[in-house]
Coordinates of C-alpha atoms and ligand atoms in Angstrom, one line a residue:
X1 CA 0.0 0.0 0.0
X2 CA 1.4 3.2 -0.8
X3 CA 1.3 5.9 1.8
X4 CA 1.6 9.5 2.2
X5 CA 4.4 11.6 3.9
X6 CA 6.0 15.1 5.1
X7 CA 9.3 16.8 4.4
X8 CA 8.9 20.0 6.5
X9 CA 11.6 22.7 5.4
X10 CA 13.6 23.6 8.1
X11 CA 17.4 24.2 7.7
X12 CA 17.4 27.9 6.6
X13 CA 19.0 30.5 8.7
X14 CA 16.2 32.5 8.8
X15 CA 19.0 35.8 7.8
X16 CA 15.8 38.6 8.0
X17 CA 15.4 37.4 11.6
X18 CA 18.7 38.9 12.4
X19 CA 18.7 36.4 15.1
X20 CA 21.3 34.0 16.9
X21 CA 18.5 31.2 17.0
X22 CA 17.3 29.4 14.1
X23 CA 13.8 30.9 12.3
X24 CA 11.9 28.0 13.0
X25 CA 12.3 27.9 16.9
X26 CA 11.0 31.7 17.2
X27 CA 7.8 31.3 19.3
X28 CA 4.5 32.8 19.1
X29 CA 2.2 32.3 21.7
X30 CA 4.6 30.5 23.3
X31 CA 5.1 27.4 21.0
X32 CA 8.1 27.3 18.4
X33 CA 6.8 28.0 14.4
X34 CA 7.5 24.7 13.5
X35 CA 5.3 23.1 16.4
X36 CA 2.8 24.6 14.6
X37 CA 3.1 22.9 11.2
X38 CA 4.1 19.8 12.7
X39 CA 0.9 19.9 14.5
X40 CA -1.2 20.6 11.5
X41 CA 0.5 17.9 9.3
X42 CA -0.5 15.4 12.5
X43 CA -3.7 16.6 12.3
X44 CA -3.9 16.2 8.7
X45 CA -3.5 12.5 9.8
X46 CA -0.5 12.1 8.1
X47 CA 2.4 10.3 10.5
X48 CA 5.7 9.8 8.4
X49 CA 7.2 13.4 8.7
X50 CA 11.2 14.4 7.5
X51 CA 12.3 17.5 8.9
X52 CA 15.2 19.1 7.2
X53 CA 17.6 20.7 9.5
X54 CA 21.1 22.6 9.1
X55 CA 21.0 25.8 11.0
X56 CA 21.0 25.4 14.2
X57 CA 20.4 21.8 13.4
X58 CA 21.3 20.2 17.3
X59 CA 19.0 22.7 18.9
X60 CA 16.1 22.4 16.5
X61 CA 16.3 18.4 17.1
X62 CA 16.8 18.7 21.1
X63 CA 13.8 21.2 20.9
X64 CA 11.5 18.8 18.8
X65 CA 12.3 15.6 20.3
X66 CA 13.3 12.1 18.5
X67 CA 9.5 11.6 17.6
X68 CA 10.5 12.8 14.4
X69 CA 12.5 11.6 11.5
X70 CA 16.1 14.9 10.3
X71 CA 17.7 14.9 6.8
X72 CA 20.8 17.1 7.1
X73 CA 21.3 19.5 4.9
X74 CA 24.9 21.0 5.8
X75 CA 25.0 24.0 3.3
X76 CA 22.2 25.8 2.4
X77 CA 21.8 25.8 -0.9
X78 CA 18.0 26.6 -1.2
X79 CA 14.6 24.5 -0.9
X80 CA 14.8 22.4 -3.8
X81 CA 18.1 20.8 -2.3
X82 CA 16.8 20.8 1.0
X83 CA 13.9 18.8 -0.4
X84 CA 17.0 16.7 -2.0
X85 CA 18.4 15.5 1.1
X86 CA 15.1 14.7 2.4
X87 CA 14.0 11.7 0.0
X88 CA 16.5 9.1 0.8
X89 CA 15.0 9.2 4.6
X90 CA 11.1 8.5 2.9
X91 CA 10.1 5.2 3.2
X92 CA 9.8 3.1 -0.1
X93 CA 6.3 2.8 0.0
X94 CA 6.2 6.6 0.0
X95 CA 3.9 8.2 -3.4
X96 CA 2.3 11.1 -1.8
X97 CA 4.6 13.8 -0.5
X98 CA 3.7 17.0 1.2
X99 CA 5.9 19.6 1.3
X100 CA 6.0 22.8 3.8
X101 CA 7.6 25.3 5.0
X102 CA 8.7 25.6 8.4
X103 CA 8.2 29.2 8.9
X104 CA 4.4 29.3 7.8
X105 CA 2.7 28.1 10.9
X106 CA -0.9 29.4 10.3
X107 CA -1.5 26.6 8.2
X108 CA -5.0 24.4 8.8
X109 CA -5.1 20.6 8.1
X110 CA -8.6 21.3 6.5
X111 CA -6.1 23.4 3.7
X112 CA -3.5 20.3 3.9
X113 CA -5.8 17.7 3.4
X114 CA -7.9 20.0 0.6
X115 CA -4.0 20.2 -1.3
X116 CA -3.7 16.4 -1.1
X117 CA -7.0 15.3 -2.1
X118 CA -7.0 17.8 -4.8
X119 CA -3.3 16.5 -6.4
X120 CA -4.9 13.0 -5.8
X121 CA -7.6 14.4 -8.3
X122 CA -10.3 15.8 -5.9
X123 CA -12.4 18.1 -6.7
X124 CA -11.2 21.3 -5.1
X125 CA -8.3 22.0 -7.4
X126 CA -9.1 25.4 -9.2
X127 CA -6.7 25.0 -12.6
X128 CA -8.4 27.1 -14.6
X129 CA -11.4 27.9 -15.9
X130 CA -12.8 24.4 -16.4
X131 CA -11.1 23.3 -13.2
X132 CA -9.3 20.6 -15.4
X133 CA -5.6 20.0 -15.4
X134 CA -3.8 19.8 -19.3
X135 CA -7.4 19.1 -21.1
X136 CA -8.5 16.4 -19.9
X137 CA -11.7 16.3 -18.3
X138 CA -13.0 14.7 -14.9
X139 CA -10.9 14.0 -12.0
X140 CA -7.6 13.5 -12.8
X141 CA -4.3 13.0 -10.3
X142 CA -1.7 15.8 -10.9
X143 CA 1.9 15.5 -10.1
X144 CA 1.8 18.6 -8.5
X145 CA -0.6 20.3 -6.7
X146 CA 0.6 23.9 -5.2
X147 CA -1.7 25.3 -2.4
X148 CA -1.6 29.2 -3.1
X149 CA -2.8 32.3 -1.7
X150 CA -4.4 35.4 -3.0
X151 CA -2.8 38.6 -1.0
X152 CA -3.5 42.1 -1.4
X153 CA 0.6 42.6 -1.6
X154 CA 2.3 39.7 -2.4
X155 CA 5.8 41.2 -2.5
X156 CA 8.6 38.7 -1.1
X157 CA 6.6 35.7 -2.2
X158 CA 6.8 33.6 -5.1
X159 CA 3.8 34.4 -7.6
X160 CA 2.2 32.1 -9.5
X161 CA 2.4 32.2 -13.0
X162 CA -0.8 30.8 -15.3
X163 CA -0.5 30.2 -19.5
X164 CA -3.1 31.3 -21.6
X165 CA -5.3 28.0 -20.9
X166 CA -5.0 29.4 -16.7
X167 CA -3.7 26.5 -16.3
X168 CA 0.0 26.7 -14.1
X169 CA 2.7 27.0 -16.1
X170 CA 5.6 28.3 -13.0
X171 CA 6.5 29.9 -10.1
X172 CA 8.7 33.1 -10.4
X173 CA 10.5 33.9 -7.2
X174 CA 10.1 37.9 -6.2
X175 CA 13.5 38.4 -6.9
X176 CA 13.5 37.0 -10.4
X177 CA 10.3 38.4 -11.5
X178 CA 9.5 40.9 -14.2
X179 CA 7.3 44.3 -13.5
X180 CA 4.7 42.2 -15.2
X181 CA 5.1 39.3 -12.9
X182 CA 5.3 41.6 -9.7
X183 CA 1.8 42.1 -10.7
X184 CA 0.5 38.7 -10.1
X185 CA -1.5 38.6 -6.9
X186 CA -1.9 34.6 -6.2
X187 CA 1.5 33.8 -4.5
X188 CA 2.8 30.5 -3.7
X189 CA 2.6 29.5 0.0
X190 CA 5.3 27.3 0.2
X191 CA 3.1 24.3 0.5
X192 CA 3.2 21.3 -1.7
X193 CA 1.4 18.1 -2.7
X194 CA 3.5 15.9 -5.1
X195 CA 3.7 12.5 -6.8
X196 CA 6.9 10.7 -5.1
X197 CA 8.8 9.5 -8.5
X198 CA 7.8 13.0 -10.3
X199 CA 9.2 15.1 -7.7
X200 CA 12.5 12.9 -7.8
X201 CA 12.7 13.2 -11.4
X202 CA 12.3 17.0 -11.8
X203 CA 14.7 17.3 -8.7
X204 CA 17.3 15.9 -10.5
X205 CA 17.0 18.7 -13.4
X206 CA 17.2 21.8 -11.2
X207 CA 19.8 24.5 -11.6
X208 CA 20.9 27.4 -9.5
X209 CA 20.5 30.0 -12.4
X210 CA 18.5 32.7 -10.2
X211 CA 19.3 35.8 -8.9
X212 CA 19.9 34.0 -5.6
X213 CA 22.5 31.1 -6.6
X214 CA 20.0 28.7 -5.3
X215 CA 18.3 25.3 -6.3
X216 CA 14.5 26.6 -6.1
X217 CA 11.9 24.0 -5.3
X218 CA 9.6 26.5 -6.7
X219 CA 11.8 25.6 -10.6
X220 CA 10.3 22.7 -10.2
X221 CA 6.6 23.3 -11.0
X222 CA 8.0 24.8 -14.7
X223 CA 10.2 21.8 -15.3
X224 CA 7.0 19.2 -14.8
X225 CA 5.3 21.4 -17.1
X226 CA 7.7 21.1 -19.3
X227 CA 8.0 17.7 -19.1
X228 CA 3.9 18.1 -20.4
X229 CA 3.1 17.1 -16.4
X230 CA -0.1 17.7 -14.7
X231 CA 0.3 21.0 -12.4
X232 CA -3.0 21.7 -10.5
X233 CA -3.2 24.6 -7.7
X234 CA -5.9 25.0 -4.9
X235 CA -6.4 28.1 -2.9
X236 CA -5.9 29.2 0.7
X237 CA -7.3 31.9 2.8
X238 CA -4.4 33.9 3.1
X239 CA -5.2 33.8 6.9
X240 CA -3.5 30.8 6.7
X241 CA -0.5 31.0 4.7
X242 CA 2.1 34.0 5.4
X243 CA 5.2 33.0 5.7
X244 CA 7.2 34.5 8.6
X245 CA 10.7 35.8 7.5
X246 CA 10.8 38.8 9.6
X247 CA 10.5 39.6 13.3
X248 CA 7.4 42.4 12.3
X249 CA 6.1 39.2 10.5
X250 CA 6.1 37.6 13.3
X251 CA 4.6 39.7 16.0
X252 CA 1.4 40.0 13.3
X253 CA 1.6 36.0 13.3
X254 CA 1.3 36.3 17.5
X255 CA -1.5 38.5 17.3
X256 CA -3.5 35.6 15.1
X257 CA -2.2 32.8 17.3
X258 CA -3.6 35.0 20.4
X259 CA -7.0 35.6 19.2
X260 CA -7.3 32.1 18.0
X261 CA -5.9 30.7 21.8
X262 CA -8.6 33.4 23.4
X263 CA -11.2 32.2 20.8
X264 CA -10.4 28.6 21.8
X265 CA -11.3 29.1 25.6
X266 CA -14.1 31.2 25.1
X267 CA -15.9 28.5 23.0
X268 CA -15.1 26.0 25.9
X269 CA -16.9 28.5 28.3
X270 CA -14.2 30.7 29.6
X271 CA -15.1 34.4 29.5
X272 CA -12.3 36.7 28.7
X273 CA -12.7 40.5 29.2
X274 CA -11.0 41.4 27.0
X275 CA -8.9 39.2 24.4
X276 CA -7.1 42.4 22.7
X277 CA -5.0 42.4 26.0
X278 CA -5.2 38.8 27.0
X279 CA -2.1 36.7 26.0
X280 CA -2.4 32.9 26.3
X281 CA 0.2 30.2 25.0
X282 CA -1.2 27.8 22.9
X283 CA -2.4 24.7 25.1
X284 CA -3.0 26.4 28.2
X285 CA -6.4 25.0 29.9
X286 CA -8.9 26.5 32.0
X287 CA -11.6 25.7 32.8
X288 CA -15.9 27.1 32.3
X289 CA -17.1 30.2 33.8
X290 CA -13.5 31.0 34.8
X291 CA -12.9 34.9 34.2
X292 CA -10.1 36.3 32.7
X293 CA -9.9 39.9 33.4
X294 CA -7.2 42.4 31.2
X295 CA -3.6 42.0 31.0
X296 CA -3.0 38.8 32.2
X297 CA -0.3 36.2 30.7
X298 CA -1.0 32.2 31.3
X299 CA 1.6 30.4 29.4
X300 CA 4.1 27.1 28.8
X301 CA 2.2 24.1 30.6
X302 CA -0.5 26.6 32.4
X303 CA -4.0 24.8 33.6
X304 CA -6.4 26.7 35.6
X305 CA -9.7 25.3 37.0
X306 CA -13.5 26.4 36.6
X307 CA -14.9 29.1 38.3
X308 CA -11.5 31.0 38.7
X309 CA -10.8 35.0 38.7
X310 CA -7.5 35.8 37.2
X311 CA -6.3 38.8 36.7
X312 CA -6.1 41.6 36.6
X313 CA -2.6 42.5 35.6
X314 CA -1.7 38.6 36.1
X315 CA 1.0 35.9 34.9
X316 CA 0.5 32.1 35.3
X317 CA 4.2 30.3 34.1
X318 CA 3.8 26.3 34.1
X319 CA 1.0 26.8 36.7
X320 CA -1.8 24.7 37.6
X321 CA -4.8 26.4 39.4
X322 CA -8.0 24.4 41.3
X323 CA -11.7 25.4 41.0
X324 CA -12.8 28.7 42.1
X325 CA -9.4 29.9 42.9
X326 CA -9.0 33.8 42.5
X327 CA -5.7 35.5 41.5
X328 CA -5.2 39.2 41.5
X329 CA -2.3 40.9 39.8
X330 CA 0.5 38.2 40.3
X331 CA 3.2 36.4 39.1
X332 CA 3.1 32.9 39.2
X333 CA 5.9 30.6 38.4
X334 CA 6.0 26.2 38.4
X335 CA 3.3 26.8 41.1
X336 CA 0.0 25.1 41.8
X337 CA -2.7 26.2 44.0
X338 CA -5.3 23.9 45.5
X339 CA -9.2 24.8 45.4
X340 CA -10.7 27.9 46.4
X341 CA -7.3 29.8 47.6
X342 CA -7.3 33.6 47.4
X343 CA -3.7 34.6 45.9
X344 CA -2.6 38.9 45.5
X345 CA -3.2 41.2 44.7
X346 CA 1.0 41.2 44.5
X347 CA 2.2 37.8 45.2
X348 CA 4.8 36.2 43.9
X349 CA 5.0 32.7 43.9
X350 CA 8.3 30.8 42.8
X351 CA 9.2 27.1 41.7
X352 CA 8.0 24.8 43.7
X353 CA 5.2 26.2 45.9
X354 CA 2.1 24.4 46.5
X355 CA -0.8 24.8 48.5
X356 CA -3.6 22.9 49.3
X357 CA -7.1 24.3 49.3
X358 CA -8.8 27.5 50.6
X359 CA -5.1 28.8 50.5
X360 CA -4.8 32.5 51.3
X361 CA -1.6 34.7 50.3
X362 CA -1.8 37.8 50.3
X363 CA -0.1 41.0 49.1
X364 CA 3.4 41.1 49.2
X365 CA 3.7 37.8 49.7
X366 CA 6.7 35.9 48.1
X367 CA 7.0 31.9 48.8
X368 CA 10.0 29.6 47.0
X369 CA 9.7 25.5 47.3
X370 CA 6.9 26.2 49.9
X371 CA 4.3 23.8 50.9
X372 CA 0.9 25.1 52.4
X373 CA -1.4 23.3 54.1
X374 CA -5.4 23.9 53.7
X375 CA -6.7 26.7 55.1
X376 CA -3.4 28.4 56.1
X377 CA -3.0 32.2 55.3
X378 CA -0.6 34.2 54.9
X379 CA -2.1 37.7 54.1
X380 CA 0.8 39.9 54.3
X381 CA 4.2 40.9 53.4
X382 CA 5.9 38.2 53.9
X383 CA 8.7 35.9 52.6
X384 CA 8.7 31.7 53.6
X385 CA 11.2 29.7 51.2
X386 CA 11.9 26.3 51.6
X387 CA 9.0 25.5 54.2
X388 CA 6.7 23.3 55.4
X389 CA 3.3 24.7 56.6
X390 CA 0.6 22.4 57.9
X391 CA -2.7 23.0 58.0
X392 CA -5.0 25.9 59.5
X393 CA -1.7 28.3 59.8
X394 CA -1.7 31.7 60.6
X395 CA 1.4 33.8 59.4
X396 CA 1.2 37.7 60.9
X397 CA 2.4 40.1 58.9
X398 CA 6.1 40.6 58.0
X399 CA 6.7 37.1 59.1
X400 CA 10.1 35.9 57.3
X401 CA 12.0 32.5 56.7
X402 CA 16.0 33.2 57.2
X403 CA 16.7 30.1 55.1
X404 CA 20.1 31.2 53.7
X405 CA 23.5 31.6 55.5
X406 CA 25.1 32.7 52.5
X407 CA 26.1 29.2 51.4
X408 CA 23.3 27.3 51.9
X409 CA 19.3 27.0 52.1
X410 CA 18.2 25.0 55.0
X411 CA 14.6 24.1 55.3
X412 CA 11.4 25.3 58.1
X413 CA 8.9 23.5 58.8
X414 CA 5.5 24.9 60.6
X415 CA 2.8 22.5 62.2
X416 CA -0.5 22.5 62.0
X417 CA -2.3 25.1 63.9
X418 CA 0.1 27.4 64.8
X419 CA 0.1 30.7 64.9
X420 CA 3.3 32.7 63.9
X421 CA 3.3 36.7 65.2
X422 CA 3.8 39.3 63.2
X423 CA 7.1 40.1 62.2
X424 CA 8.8 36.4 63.5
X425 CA 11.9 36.0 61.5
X426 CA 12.0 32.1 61.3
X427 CA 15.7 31.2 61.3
X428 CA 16.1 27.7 59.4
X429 CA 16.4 24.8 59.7
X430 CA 13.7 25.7 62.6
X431 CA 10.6 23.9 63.4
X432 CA 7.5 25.2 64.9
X433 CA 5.4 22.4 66.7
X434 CA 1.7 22.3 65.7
X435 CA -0.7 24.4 67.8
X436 CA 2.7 26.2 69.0
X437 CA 2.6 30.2 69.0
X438 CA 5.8 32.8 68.5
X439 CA 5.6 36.0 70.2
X440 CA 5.3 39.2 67.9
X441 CA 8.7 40.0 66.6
X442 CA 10.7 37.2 67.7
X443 CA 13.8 36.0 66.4
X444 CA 13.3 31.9 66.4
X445 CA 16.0 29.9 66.2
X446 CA 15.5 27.1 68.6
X447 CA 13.0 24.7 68.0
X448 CA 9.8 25.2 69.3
X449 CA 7.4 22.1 70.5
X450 CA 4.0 21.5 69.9
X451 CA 1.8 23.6 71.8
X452 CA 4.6 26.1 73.5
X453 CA 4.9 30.0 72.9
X454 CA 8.3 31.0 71.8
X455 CA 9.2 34.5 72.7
X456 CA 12.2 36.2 71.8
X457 CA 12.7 40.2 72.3
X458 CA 14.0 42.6 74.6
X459 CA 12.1 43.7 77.4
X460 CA 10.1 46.7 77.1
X461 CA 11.2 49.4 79.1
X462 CA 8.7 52.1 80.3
X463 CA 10.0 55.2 81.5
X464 CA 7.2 57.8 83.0
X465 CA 6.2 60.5 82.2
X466 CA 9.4 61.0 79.6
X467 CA 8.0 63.6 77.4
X468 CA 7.2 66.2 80.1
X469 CA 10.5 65.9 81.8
X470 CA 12.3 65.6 78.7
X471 CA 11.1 69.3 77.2
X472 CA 12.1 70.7 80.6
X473 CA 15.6 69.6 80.2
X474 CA 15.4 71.0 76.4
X475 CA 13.7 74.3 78.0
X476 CA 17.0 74.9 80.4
X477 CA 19.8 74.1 77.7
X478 CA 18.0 76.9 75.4
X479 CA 18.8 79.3 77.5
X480 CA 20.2 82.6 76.5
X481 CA 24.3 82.5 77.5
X482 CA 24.6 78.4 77.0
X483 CA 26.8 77.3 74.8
X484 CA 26.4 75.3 72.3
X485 CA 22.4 76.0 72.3
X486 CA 22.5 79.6 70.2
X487 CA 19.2 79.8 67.4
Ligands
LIG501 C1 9.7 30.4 -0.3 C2 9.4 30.1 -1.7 C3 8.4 31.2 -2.2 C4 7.2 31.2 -1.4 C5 7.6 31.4 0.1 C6 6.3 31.1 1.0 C7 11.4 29.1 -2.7 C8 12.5 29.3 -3.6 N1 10.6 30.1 -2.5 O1 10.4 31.7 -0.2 O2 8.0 30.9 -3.6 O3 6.3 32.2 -1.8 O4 8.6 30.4 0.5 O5 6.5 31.4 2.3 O6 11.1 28.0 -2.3 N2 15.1 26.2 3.7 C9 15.9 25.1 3.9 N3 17.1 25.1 3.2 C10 17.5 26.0 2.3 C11 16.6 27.2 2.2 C12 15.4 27.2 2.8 O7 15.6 24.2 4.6 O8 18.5 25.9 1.7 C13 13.8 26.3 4.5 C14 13.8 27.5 5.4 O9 14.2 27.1 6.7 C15 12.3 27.8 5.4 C16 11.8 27.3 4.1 O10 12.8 26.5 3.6 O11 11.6 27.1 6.4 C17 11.5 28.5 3.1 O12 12.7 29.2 3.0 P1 12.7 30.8 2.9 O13 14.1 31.3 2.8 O14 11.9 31.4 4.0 O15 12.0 31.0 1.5 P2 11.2 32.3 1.0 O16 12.1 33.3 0.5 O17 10.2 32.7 2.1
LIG502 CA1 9.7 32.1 4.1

């Protein structure tokens, strides 16, 4: 049985970029370009996929995975060679090739499997008037089938050039085109259905004779013509298909990907305020009747539960979030947060905290690789790292873990019930029994057993009526004739 395959296009340097990293691992919404495109060819059900690497090639394989089949391509000499170097990787049984671009990660699998089925002699290839390829009537397979685009300036892109039948006759690069040809609005997207053996043939024939030096993929549409080949062409919204060479390219990419991530959650029942101002990386969950108020940020591997308030003015990183937890201008980092806990407005959570359910931090509130218990709070200004809180914990305000000496980070623990006065510096590796109270203030750095109250401050010292003796004294060194007291 024969069976259909990817080569994905992926070894360019990206030079427009004017970047050190290669073009295809730029993000938008948080996932690499190429994610995108190998996502849609997944979709598209197809599972044999070649990427093409050169630039950059070790770091766009460690980013991807091994799930994927790399062809090398050590120079790069343009896409028809890169295309080259893939082929020997494709399995024998291989006829149907896609080809794509790495850099145009808009693209559908509704326009991917459209491109194949048309080459395959579907009905949606538009070749011309009669929608026939070379004459012949009916469905026919083509050897080619380009998926194209009709933009409003096509400048930079290949354009599509039709014969008198409007049947495909080439592709003329932007840089090699004529005035006349600059003209021509449906561009080539980069995308590709081919028949196996005709590709290979017409591979074989290309030349670098461009203004570029390069071996064009795009020759190779005129050189099946020319070898009286069947050519057919279907159309994409151009939506879909712009190619991103550029970093201004790019951010208008991440302003689709955004609307389409907000558009995502709101048809699963997630209300976002605003999703102008919303930014969410592409597979973040959350759950129905959350709220997402302005200016928040939930990205990388981000879930947050139903019946949430986020925002405003908030950032989730790799951060999972219960049911009916709210979140108020924050920041969020490898954190998860247990049902119904309060969080802001201005905490700052860091890798590694947890808490359990009906958590409350408050403002000004930092925590590092700190465990809550449920129903503990800690409302204000304070800092624990590397602690252990149990459950039903009250921290006073200003409360702080000293967990580092300088050279190393030693852990508190807190039990359940206790109650921590305002303003305790915690001075690890401590423990506070459960039930076990510290005095406003104090400076704990003995253990302190369940049940006890630690105190650790000076005396206060009362001295009466201080103010009224205290302007008398003032009184007699003002004096007229004292020295040292002159206005
Ligand atoms: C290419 C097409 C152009 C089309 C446009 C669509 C050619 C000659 N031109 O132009 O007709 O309108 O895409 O976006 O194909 N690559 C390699 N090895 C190379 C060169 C490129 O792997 O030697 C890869 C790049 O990493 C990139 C893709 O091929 O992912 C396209 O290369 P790029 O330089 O962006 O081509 P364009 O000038 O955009
Ligand atoms: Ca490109």
């Amino acid at each position: 049985m024969s069976s259909t395959a990817a080569v994905i296009l992926a070894a360019g340097q990206g030079k427009r970029m004017k970047s050190a990293l290669p073009k295809v691992l730029h993000r938008c919404a948080g996932a690499p370009l190429i994610a995108y495109v190998l996502e849609a060819v997944a979709a598209a059900g197809i599972d044999e996929v070649v990427i093409v690497i050169g630039t950059g090639a070790a770091l766009v394989r460690e980013t991807l995975g091994e799930g994927y089949r790399y062809a090398l391509q050590e120079q790069q000499l343009g896409t028809g060679d890169a295309v080259a170097r893939a082929l020997p990787q494709l399995q024998a049984s291989c006829r149907d090739l896609l080809v794509l671009c790495g850099d145009t990660p808009l693209l559908t699998a509704g326009s991917l499997t459209r491109l194949l089925s048309a080459r395959r002699g579907g009905h949606d290839a538009c070749n011309g008037a009669a929608g026939t390829f070379g004459g012949s009537t009916g469905p026919v397979a083509a050897d080619a089938c380009i998926l194209t685009s009709i933009f409003d300036d096509p400048s930079g892109y290949g354009r599509i050039v039709r014969d008198g039948m409007g049947l495909v006759a080439a592709i003329v690069e932007d840089g090699d085109a004529t005035p006349g040809q600059r003209e021509i609005r449906e561009i080539n997207t980069g995308t590709y259905a081919f028949d196996r053996v005709a590709l290979e043939s017409a591979l074989s024939h290309l030349r670098p004779d461009n203004r570029q030096g390069e071996y064009y993929l795009t020759d190779v549409i005129g050189l099946l013509r020319q070898d009286g080949r069947r050519v057919a062409a279907v159309t994409a919204p151009p939506a879909e298909t712009a190619g991103i060479n550029s970093r201004r390219e790019l951010a208008a990419a991440e302003r689709v990907f955004r609307q389409r991530e907000c558009e995502r959650l709101m048809d699963a029942g997630v209300t976002i305020i605003d999703p102008a101002v919303t930014y969410i990386d592409h597979g973040v969950e959350v759950g129905r009747d959350t709220v997402i108020y302005p200016f928040c940020f939930l990205e990388g591997h981000t879930r947050v539960g139903a019946d949430c308030l986020v925002g405003p003015g908030t950032r989730l990183i790799d951060t999972s979030l219960g049911s009916g937890v709210t979140v108020q201008s924050s920041l969020l980092v490898e954190s998860s947060a247990g049902d119904s806990c309060q969080i802001g407005p201005f905490a700052y959570l860091r890798p590694g905290t947890a808490l359990a359910e009906r958590v409350k931090v408050g403002d000004f509130v930092e925590l590092k690789q700190t465990q809550v218990g449920p129903g503990s709070k800690i409302p204000h200004l304070s800092y624990m790292g590397d602690t252990a809180i149990g459950a039903g914990v009250n921290v006073g305000a200003g409360t702080i873990t000293c967990n580092y000496d300088g050279v190393s980070k030693y852990r508190t623990s807190i039990g359940d019930g206790a109650f921590i006065g305002s303003n305790t510096n915690l001075v690890a590796p401590v423990s506070v029994g459960s039930g076990a109270v510290t005095g406003a203030g104090s400076t704990i750095t003995r253990d302190v057993p369940e049940g006890a109250l630690a105190v650790e401050r000076g005396r206060q010292t009362v001295v009466a009526d201080w103010r009224r003796r205290k302007s008398r004294k003032d009184d007699r060194q003002d004096r007229p004739g004292k020295i040292g007291k002159e206005p």
